[in-house]
Amino acid sequence: MNLTDWLGTIGVLQILLAYFLNVIGKVSSKSLAFILLNLIGASMACFASVLLKYWPFIVLEGVWALVSLYSFINYLSKPRI
């Protein structure tokens, strides 16, 4: 496997880990861990797709990363007690 394969694989595994942990009730979809796993994973998978020049996944992972970034910004902007 080359660097692009590793980036894409690790990115996708992070997204799947976030989903799995959410489904089994270990993390909430509003938790920082869930948001960061998706943000970092989608960004890595998007970057790998850019390196491969594979537009369908550039769009998919790019949108996924942007939605995750939006969630991260919302998470940071909420007051903590």
PDB file of C-alpha atoms in Angstrom:
ATOM      1  CA  MET A   1       0.000   0.000   0.000  1.00  0.00           C
ATOM      2  CA  ASN A   2       1.198   3.500  -0.769  1.00  0.00           C
ATOM      3  CA  LEU A   3       0.677   6.738   1.203  1.00  0.00           C
ATOM      4  CA  THR A   4      -2.587   7.542  -0.564  1.00  0.00           C
ATOM      5  CA  ASP A   5      -3.983   4.115   0.306  1.00  0.00           C
ATOM      6  CA  TRP A   6      -2.972   4.536   3.946  1.00  0.00           C
ATOM      7  CA  LEU A   7      -4.513   8.019   4.204  1.00  0.00           C
ATOM      8  CA  GLY A   8      -7.787   6.860   2.705  1.00  0.00           C
ATOM      9  CA  THR A   9      -7.934   3.670   4.744  1.00  0.00           C
ATOM     10  CA  ILE A  10      -7.197   5.341   8.072  1.00  0.00           C
ATOM     11  CA  GLY A  11      -9.668   8.127   7.270  1.00  0.00           C
ATOM     12  CA  VAL A  12     -12.471   5.718   6.410  1.00  0.00           C
ATOM     13  CA  LEU A  13     -11.718   3.597   9.503  1.00  0.00           C
ATOM     14  CA  GLN A  14     -12.104   6.702  11.678  1.00  0.00           C
ATOM     15  CA  ILE A  15     -15.498   7.474  10.136  1.00  0.00           C
ATOM     16  CA  LEU A  16     -16.617   3.870  10.612  1.00  0.00           C
ATOM     17  CA  LEU A  17     -15.333   3.845  14.204  1.00  0.00           C
ATOM     18  CA  ALA A  18     -17.374   6.968  14.982  1.00  0.00           C
ATOM     19  CA  TYR A  19     -20.471   5.359  13.477  1.00  0.00           C
ATOM     20  CA  PHE A  20     -19.920   2.052  15.305  1.00  0.00           C
ATOM     21  CA  LEU A  21     -19.346   3.757  18.674  1.00  0.00           C
ATOM     22  CA  ASN A  22     -22.498   5.807  18.162  1.00  0.00           C
ATOM     23  CA  VAL A  23     -24.605   2.776  17.214  1.00  0.00           C
ATOM     24  CA  ILE A  24     -23.512   0.788  20.288  1.00  0.00           C
ATOM     25  CA  GLY A  25     -24.164   3.811  22.515  1.00  0.00           C
ATOM     26  CA  LYS A  26     -20.567   4.545  23.532  1.00  0.00           C
ATOM     27  CA  VAL A  27     -20.510   8.071  22.072  1.00  0.00           C
ATOM     28  CA  SER A  28     -23.210  10.587  21.282  1.00  0.00           C
ATOM     29  CA  SER A  29     -23.429  12.190  17.868  1.00  0.00           C
ATOM     30  CA  LYS A  30     -22.971  15.484  19.712  1.00  0.00           C
ATOM     31  CA  SER A  31     -19.790  14.401  21.524  1.00  0.00           C
ATOM     32  CA  LEU A  32     -16.405  15.865  20.711  1.00  0.00           C
ATOM     33  CA  ALA A  33     -14.967  12.394  20.029  1.00  0.00           C
ATOM     34  CA  PHE A  34     -17.655  11.650  17.424  1.00  0.00           C
ATOM     35  CA  ILE A  35     -17.245  15.027  15.749  1.00  0.00           C
ATOM     36  CA  LEU A  36     -13.436  14.833  15.617  1.00  0.00           C
ATOM     37  CA  LEU A  37     -13.380  11.248  14.344  1.00  0.00           C
ATOM     38  CA  ASN A  38     -15.659  12.317  11.493  1.00  0.00           C
ATOM     39  CA  LEU A  39     -13.841  15.586  10.793  1.00  0.00           C
ATOM     40  CA  ILE A  40     -10.353  14.099  10.740  1.00  0.00           C
ATOM     41  CA  GLY A  41     -11.433  10.890   9.015  1.00  0.00           C
ATOM     42  CA  ALA A  42     -13.385  12.650   6.267  1.00  0.00           C
ATOM     43  CA  SER A  43     -10.558  15.139   5.735  1.00  0.00           C
ATOM     44  CA  MET A  44      -8.028  12.340   5.340  1.00  0.00           C
ATOM     45  CA  ALA A  45     -10.289  10.376   2.992  1.00  0.00           C
ATOM     46  CA  CYS A  46     -10.997  13.533   0.974  1.00  0.00           C
ATOM     47  CA  PHE A  47      -7.288  14.301   0.664  1.00  0.00           C
ATOM     48  CA  ALA A  48      -6.605  10.738  -0.498  1.00  0.00           C
ATOM     49  CA  SER A  49      -9.400  11.105  -3.070  1.00  0.00           C
ATOM     50  CA  VAL A  50      -7.853  14.374  -4.293  1.00  0.00           C
ATOM     51  CA  LEU A  51      -4.524  12.599  -4.742  1.00  0.00           C
ATOM     52  CA  LEU A  52      -6.333   9.920  -6.740  1.00  0.00           C
ATOM     53  CA  LYS A  53      -8.347  12.549  -8.640  1.00  0.00           C
ATOM     54  CA  TYR A  54     -11.539  10.597  -7.951  1.00  0.00           C
ATOM     55  CA  TRP A  55     -14.277  13.228  -8.010  1.00  0.00           C
ATOM     56  CA  PRO A  56     -17.218  11.272  -6.574  1.00  0.00           C
ATOM     57  CA  PHE A  57     -15.348  10.694  -3.310  1.00  0.00           C
ATOM     58  CA  ILE A  58     -13.796  14.157  -3.292  1.00  0.00           C
ATOM     59  CA  VAL A  59     -17.351  15.530  -3.221  1.00  0.00           C
ATOM     60  CA  LEU A  60     -18.633  12.955  -0.717  1.00  0.00           C
ATOM     61  CA  GLU A  61     -15.773  13.258   1.754  1.00  0.00           C
ATOM     62  CA  GLY A  62     -15.432  17.005   1.225  1.00  0.00           C
ATOM     63  CA  VAL A  63     -19.071  17.578   2.147  1.00  0.00           C
ATOM     64  CA  TRP A  64     -18.720  15.145   5.069  1.00  0.00           C
ATOM     65  CA  ALA A  65     -15.698  17.099   6.325  1.00  0.00           C
ATOM     66  CA  LEU A  66     -17.500  20.443   5.955  1.00  0.00           C
ATOM     67  CA  VAL A  67     -20.556  19.205   7.856  1.00  0.00           C
ATOM     68  CA  SER A  68     -18.246  17.857  10.559  1.00  0.00           C
ATOM     69  CA  LEU A  69     -16.395  21.179  10.674  1.00  0.00           C
ATOM     70  CA  TYR A  70     -19.744  22.951  11.106  1.00  0.00           C
ATOM     71  CA  SER A  71     -20.555  20.584  14.000  1.00  0.00           C
ATOM     72  CA  PHE A  72     -17.126  21.232  15.534  1.00  0.00           C
ATOM     73  CA  ILE A  73     -17.588  25.013  15.357  1.00  0.00           C
ATOM     74  CA  ASN A  74     -21.043  24.676  16.935  1.00  0.00           C
ATOM     75  CA  TYR A  75     -19.577  22.472  19.658  1.00  0.00           C
ATOM     76  CA  LEU A  76     -16.885  25.055  20.456  1.00  0.00           C
ATOM     77  CA  SER A  77     -19.339  27.962  20.461  1.00  0.00           C
ATOM     78  CA  LYS A  78     -21.720  26.439  23.032  1.00  0.00           C
ATOM     79  CA  PRO A  79     -21.204  27.643  26.604  1.00  0.00           C
ATOM     80  CA  ARG A  80     -19.942  25.073  29.085  1.00  0.00           C
ATOM     81  CA  ILE A  81     -21.034  24.868  32.705  1.00  0.00           C
TER      82      ILE A  81
END
